[in-house]
mmCIF file of C-alpha atoms in Angstrom:
data_model
loop_
_atom_site.group_PDB
_atom_site.id
_atom_site.type_symbol
_atom_site.label_atom_id
_atom_site.label_comp_id
_atom_site.label_asym_id
_atom_site.label_seq_id
_atom_site.Cartn_x
_atom_site.Cartn_y
_atom_site.Cartn_z
ATOM 1 C CA ASN A 1 161.651 -3.054 111.811
ATOM 2 C CA ALA A 2 159.233 -3.451 114.697
ATOM 3 C CA GLY A 3 156.273 -2.243 112.584
ATOM 4 C CA VAL A 4 153.484 -0.880 114.794
ATOM 5 C CA THR A 5 153.963 -1.149 118.549
ATOM 6 C CA GLN A 6 151.388 -0.489 121.253
ATOM 7 C CA THR A 7 151.655 -0.079 125.012
ATOM 8 C CA PRO A 8 150.357 -1.340 127.322
ATOM 9 C CA LYS A 9 149.193 -4.806 126.214
ATOM 10 C CA PHE A 10 146.647 -5.071 129.023
ATOM 11 C CA GLN A 11 145.055 -2.517 131.346
ATOM 12 C CA VAL A 12 142.345 -2.542 133.999
ATOM 13 C CA LEU A 13 140.802 0.769 135.012
ATOM 14 C CA LYS A 14 138.119 1.840 137.412
ATOM 15 C CA THR A 15 135.255 3.974 136.165
ATOM 16 C CA GLY A 16 136.340 7.617 136.033
ATOM 17 C CA GLN A 17 140.068 6.951 135.792
ATOM 18 C CA SER A 18 142.071 8.294 132.897
ATOM 19 C CA MET A 19 144.783 6.732 130.809
ATOM 20 C CA THR A 20 146.702 7.109 127.572
ATOM 21 C CA LEU A 21 147.312 4.339 125.062
ATOM 22 C CA GLN A 22 150.567 4.731 123.191
ATOM 23 C CA CYS A 23 151.277 3.785 119.584
ATOM 24 C CA ALA A 24 154.423 4.113 117.503
ATOM 25 C CA GLN A 25 155.391 3.041 113.983
ATOM 26 C CA ASP A 26 158.813 2.834 112.376
ATOM 27 C CA MET A 27 157.703 2.571 108.730
ATOM 28 C CA ASN A 28 157.727 6.323 108.011
ATOM 29 C CA HIS A 29 153.993 6.229 107.348
ATOM 30 C CA ASN A 30 152.015 9.440 107.090
ATOM 31 C CA SER A 31 148.655 8.089 108.261
ATOM 32 C CA MET A 32 147.802 6.554 111.622
ATOM 33 C CA TYR A 33 144.531 5.216 113.078
ATOM 34 C CA TRP A 34 142.892 4.101 116.288
ATOM 35 C CA TYR A 35 140.215 1.378 116.178
ATOM 36 C CA ARG A 36 138.240 -0.430 118.789
ATOM 37 C CA GLN A 37 137.131 -4.034 118.388
ATOM 38 C CA ASP A 38 134.099 -5.407 120.195
ATOM 39 C CA PRO A 39 132.581 -8.876 119.768
ATOM 40 C CA GLY A 40 130.376 -9.018 116.688
ATOM 41 C CA MET A 41 131.048 -5.379 115.816
ATOM 42 C CA GLY A 42 134.149 -5.607 113.680
ATOM 43 C CA LEU A 43 136.695 -2.800 113.760
ATOM 44 C CA ARG A 44 135.331 0.668 114.319
ATOM 45 C CA LEU A 45 137.414 3.756 113.684
ATOM 46 C CA ILE A 46 137.775 6.107 116.651
ATOM 47 C CA TYR A 47 140.157 8.749 115.286
ATOM 48 C CA TYR A 48 142.670 8.972 112.523
ATOM 49 C CA SER A 49 145.524 11.230 111.474
ATOM 50 C CA ALA A 50 146.128 11.577 107.757
ATOM 51 C CA SER A 51 149.437 13.329 108.333
ATOM 52 C CA GLU A 52 151.521 14.834 111.108
ATOM 53 C CA GLY A 53 149.660 17.751 112.652
ATOM 54 C CA THR A 54 146.156 16.678 111.607
ATOM 55 C CA THR A 55 143.533 14.531 113.321
ATOM 56 C CA ASP A 56 139.949 13.682 112.405
ATOM 57 C CA LYS A 57 137.043 11.929 114.059
ATOM 58 C CA GLY A 58 136.023 8.475 112.945
ATOM 59 C CA GLU A 59 132.795 6.581 113.639
ATOM 60 C CA VAL A 60 132.979 6.423 117.458
ATOM 61 C CA PRO A 61 135.025 9.369 118.814
ATOM 62 C CA ASN A 62 132.964 10.210 121.914
ATOM 63 C CA GLY A 63 134.909 9.813 125.152
ATOM 64 C CA TYR A 64 138.314 9.835 123.452
ATOM 65 C CA ASN A 65 140.998 12.325 122.499
ATOM 66 C CA VAL A 66 144.073 11.840 120.376
ATOM 67 C CA SER A 67 147.452 13.445 119.875
ATOM 68 C CA ARG A 68 149.714 13.040 116.865
ATOM 69 C CA LEU A 69 152.911 13.751 118.729
ATOM 70 C CA ASN A 70 155.157 13.456 115.673
ATOM 71 C CA LYS A 71 155.233 11.352 112.528
ATOM 72 C CA ARG A 72 155.974 8.168 114.493
ATOM 73 C CA GLU A 73 153.618 8.446 117.454
ATOM 74 C CA PHE A 74 149.834 8.649 117.836
ATOM 75 C CA SER A 75 148.308 8.411 121.301
ATOM 76 C CA LEU A 76 144.721 7.796 122.419
ATOM 77 C CA ARG A 77 143.483 9.237 125.707
ATOM 78 C CA LEU A 78 140.494 8.269 127.798
ATOM 79 C CA GLU A 79 139.811 11.197 130.113
ATOM 80 C CA SER A 80 137.148 9.527 132.263
ATOM 81 C CA ALA A 81 136.866 5.827 131.527
ATOM 82 C CA ALA A 82 133.439 4.176 131.380
ATOM 83 C CA PRO A 83 132.524 0.456 131.316
ATOM 84 C CA SER A 84 131.310 0.951 127.709
ATOM 85 C CA GLN A 85 134.933 1.599 126.755
ATOM 86 C CA THR A 86 135.921 -1.950 127.680
ATOM 87 C CA SER A 87 137.317 -3.199 124.394
ATOM 88 C CA VAL A 88 140.404 -4.192 122.453
ATOM 89 C CA TYR A 89 142.108 -1.165 120.928
ATOM 90 C CA PHE A 90 144.192 -1.370 117.787
ATOM 91 C CA CYS A 91 146.501 1.197 116.333
ATOM 92 C CA ALA A 92 147.338 1.070 112.631
ATOM 93 C CA SER A 93 149.429 3.000 110.169
ATOM 94 C CA SER A 94 149.498 3.277 106.397
ATOM 95 C CA GLY A 95 151.537 4.893 103.707
ATOM 96 C CA LEU A 96 152.160 4.604 100.015
ATOM 97 C CA LEU A 97 154.355 1.633 99.168
ATOM 98 C CA ALA A 98 156.268 0.930 95.991
ATOM 99 C CA GLY A 99 153.865 0.518 93.111
ATOM 100 C CA GLY A 100 151.288 2.826 94.633
ATOM 101 C CA LYS A 101 149.945 0.275 97.075
ATOM 102 C CA ASP A 102 148.577 1.648 100.333
ATOM 103 C CA GLU A 103 148.449 -1.087 102.983
ATOM 104 C CA GLN A 104 147.267 -0.589 106.531
ATOM 105 C CA PHE A 105 149.439 -2.303 109.177
ATOM 106 C CA PHE A 106 148.047 -3.080 112.611
ATOM 107 C CA GLY A 107 149.652 -3.260 116.021
ATOM 108 C CA PRO A 108 149.123 -6.174 118.453
ATOM 109 C CA GLY A 109 146.357 -4.424 120.394
ATOM 110 C CA THR A 110 145.641 -3.250 123.946
ATOM 111 C CA ARG A 111 143.024 -5.107 125.974
ATOM 112 C CA LEU A 112 141.274 -2.589 128.217
ATOM 113 C CA THR A 113 138.794 -3.450 130.947
ATOM 114 C CA VAL A 114 136.895 -0.719 132.768
ATOM 115 C CA LEU A 115 135.271 -1.839 136.014
ATOM 116 C CA GLY B 1 130.277 7.249 104.788
ATOM 117 C CA GLU B 2 130.424 3.660 103.605
ATOM 118 C CA ASN B 3 128.487 0.672 104.970
ATOM 119 C CA VAL B 4 130.017 -2.785 104.624
ATOM 120 C CA GLU B 5 128.048 -5.923 105.412
ATOM 121 C CA GLN B 6 129.726 -9.311 105.760
ATOM 122 C CA HIS B 7 128.276 -12.837 105.740
ATOM 123 C CA PRO B 8 128.328 -15.323 107.282
ATOM 124 C CA SER B 9 129.403 -14.404 110.798
ATOM 125 C CA THR B 10 130.609 -17.961 111.431
ATOM 126 C CA LEU B 11 131.711 -20.658 108.988
ATOM 127 C CA SER B 12 132.838 -24.211 109.695
ATOM 128 C CA VAL B 13 134.399 -26.381 106.998
ATOM 129 C CA GLN B 14 136.249 -29.666 106.782
ATOM 130 C CA GLU B 15 139.931 -29.571 105.980
ATOM 131 C CA GLY B 16 140.393 -29.614 102.218
ATOM 132 C CA ASP B 17 137.028 -28.028 101.472
ATOM 133 C CA SER B 18 136.560 -24.504 100.117
ATOM 134 C CA ALA B 19 135.336 -21.503 102.108
ATOM 135 C CA VAL B 20 133.600 -18.430 100.733
ATOM 136 C CA ILE B 21 132.950 -15.184 102.598
ATOM 137 C CA LYS B 22 130.839 -12.461 101.025
ATOM 138 C CA CYS B 23 130.680 -8.704 101.545
ATOM 139 C CA THR B 24 128.531 -5.929 100.143
ATOM 140 C CA TYR B 25 129.204 -2.212 100.168
ATOM 141 C CA SER B 26 126.936 0.762 99.764
ATOM 142 C CA ASP B 27 128.947 3.551 98.143
ATOM 143 C CA SER B 28 129.774 3.132 94.461
ATOM 144 C CA ALA B 29 132.707 5.527 94.984
ATOM 145 C CA SER B 30 134.608 2.841 96.917
ATOM 146 C CA ASN B 31 137.596 1.683 94.914
ATOM 147 C CA TYR B 32 139.775 -0.461 97.180
ATOM 148 C CA PHE B 33 138.754 -3.682 98.946
ATOM 149 C CA PRO B 34 141.227 -5.409 101.283
ATOM 150 C CA TRP B 35 140.766 -8.601 103.269
ATOM 151 C CA TYR B 36 142.362 -9.060 106.673
ATOM 152 C CA LYS B 37 143.010 -12.200 108.711
ATOM 153 C CA GLN B 38 143.100 -11.964 112.484
ATOM 154 C CA GLU B 39 144.533 -14.824 114.496
ATOM 155 C CA LEU B 40 143.676 -15.191 118.155
ATOM 156 C CA GLY B 41 145.313 -12.508 120.290
ATOM 157 C CA LYS B 42 146.880 -10.685 117.350
ATOM 158 C CA GLY B 43 146.197 -7.665 115.193
ATOM 159 C CA PRO B 44 144.603 -8.049 111.735
ATOM 160 C CA GLN B 45 146.958 -8.736 108.868
ATOM 161 C CA LEU B 46 146.327 -8.016 105.188
ATOM 162 C CA ILE B 47 146.072 -11.210 103.134
ATOM 163 C CA ILE B 48 144.807 -9.979 99.783
ATOM 164 C CA ASP B 49 143.253 -6.878 98.257
ATOM 165 C CA ILE B 50 141.590 -5.832 95.026
ATOM 166 C CA ARG B 51 141.029 -2.527 93.323
ATOM 167 C CA SER B 52 137.935 -1.503 91.422
ATOM 168 C CA ASN B 53 139.600 -1.763 88.012
ATOM 169 C CA VAL B 54 140.105 -5.525 88.488
ATOM 170 C CA GLY B 55 137.458 -8.276 88.657
ATOM 171 C CA GLU B 56 139.478 -11.061 90.242
ATOM 172 C CA LYS B 57 142.801 -11.581 91.955
ATOM 173 C CA LYS B 58 144.499 -14.783 93.094
ATOM 174 C CA ASP B 59 147.324 -15.572 95.459
ATOM 175 C CA GLN B 60 147.963 -19.294 95.835
ATOM 176 C CA ARG B 61 144.954 -20.740 97.710
ATOM 177 C CA ILE B 62 143.109 -17.466 98.198
ATOM 178 C CA ALA B 63 141.235 -15.385 95.652
ATOM 179 C CA VAL B 64 139.018 -12.341 95.734
ATOM 180 C CA THR B 65 136.306 -11.430 93.239
ATOM 181 C CA LEU B 66 134.647 -8.064 92.787
ATOM 182 C CA ASN B 67 131.324 -7.250 91.152
ATOM 183 C CA LYS B 68 131.105 -3.466 90.918
ATOM 184 C CA THR B 69 127.634 -3.468 89.418
ATOM 185 C CA ALA B 70 126.178 -5.452 92.293
ATOM 186 C CA LYS B 71 128.558 -3.805 94.811
ATOM 187 C CA HIS B 72 129.771 -7.029 96.323
ATOM 188 C CA PHE B 73 133.074 -8.808 96.718
ATOM 189 C CA SER B 74 134.007 -12.243 97.998
ATOM 190 C CA LEU B 75 136.948 -14.104 99.495
ATOM 191 C CA HIS B 76 137.527 -17.664 98.328
ATOM 192 C CA ILE B 77 139.857 -20.035 100.168
ATOM 193 C CA THR B 78 140.495 -23.398 98.508
ATOM 194 C CA GLU B 79 141.981 -26.552 100.031
ATOM 195 C CA THR B 80 141.464 -25.183 103.523
ATOM 196 C CA GLN B 81 143.878 -26.123 106.300
ATOM 197 C CA PRO B 82 143.507 -25.923 110.102
ATOM 198 C CA GLU B 83 145.882 -22.938 110.129
ATOM 199 C CA ASP B 84 143.318 -21.015 108.059
ATOM 200 C CA SER B 85 141.137 -20.912 111.180
ATOM 201 C CA ALA B 86 140.856 -17.239 112.154
ATOM 202 C CA VAL B 87 138.561 -14.223 111.947
ATOM 203 C CA TYR B 88 138.423 -12.666 108.487
ATOM 204 C CA PHE B 89 137.426 -9.052 107.857
ATOM 205 C CA CYS B 90 136.508 -7.403 104.608
ATOM 206 C CA ALA B 91 136.846 -3.656 104.180
ATOM 207 C CA ALA B 92 136.197 -0.915 101.661
ATOM 208 C CA ARG B 93 137.770 2.457 101.061
ATOM 209 C CA LEU B 94 136.141 5.430 99.401
ATOM 210 C CA GLY B 95 138.159 6.878 96.567
ATOM 211 C CA SER B 96 138.391 10.283 98.185
ATOM 212 C CA THR B 97 139.627 9.168 101.627
ATOM 213 C CA LEU B 98 143.194 7.964 101.452
ATOM 214 C CA GLY B 99 143.766 5.203 103.989
ATOM 215 C CA ARG B 100 140.475 5.260 105.888
ATOM 216 C CA LEU B 101 138.827 1.829 105.771
ATOM 217 C CA TYR B 102 135.277 0.743 106.577
ATOM 218 C CA PHE B 103 135.204 -2.802 107.966
ATOM 219 C CA GLY B 104 132.662 -5.573 107.935
ATOM 220 C CA ARG B 105 131.832 -7.274 111.215
ATOM 221 C CA GLY B 106 134.033 -10.291 110.602
ATOM 222 C CA THR B 107 133.661 -14.014 109.903
ATOM 223 C CA GLN B 108 134.963 -16.639 112.316
ATOM 224 C CA LEU B 109 136.277 -19.443 110.101
ATOM 225 C CA THR B 110 136.935 -22.824 111.700
ATOM 226 C CA VAL B 111 138.611 -25.568 109.690
ATOM 227 C CA TRP B 112 138.170 -29.024 111.202
ATOM 228 C CA PRO B 113 140.906 -31.615 110.593
#
């Protein structure tokens, strides 16, 4: 099992450009999440998808859109990148494990710089 | 929503000493409190968690305590080793929101040999 995979690992954009961050999980999890991590700010939730076909806003959704393509894949799109979106982006997934435990697994992250 | 505060933001200890990181939460409806470790250049990884029906949980050198009345929980690492150096995040989950976590701002732990 690869767990949670993210592409690309690194990306540099110019202000106004658009791009899509890809995320996939092979653990048959229902829920998927997109976070951004900035120095001293912890992990802030951008959007999440509790199940295939549903998406909801998190704490910092402005400037982003998401698509839950199927149960495995959850993409994050920046339509018009701004320098304030320079950050490390993490995708995560969670689902009920044996014994009722619900653990959130994170991908390796995408480092995005917007010039 | 929930508000999680974490202290300290940085912590330096000598190898073999203990380290304690503390978090408070605001919503008494929160019922699940995981701790994540993030090594440089990697995604966070769950190291231990506790649910609101338990006061303490141990796993080898790490332990977590929960005080529901005071709405705070702590991570304790004993006999620290250089490989414990990382950023640690606490989080809380409201009972009604399956999966969604609210994170603290993180603690950079450095263990000096």
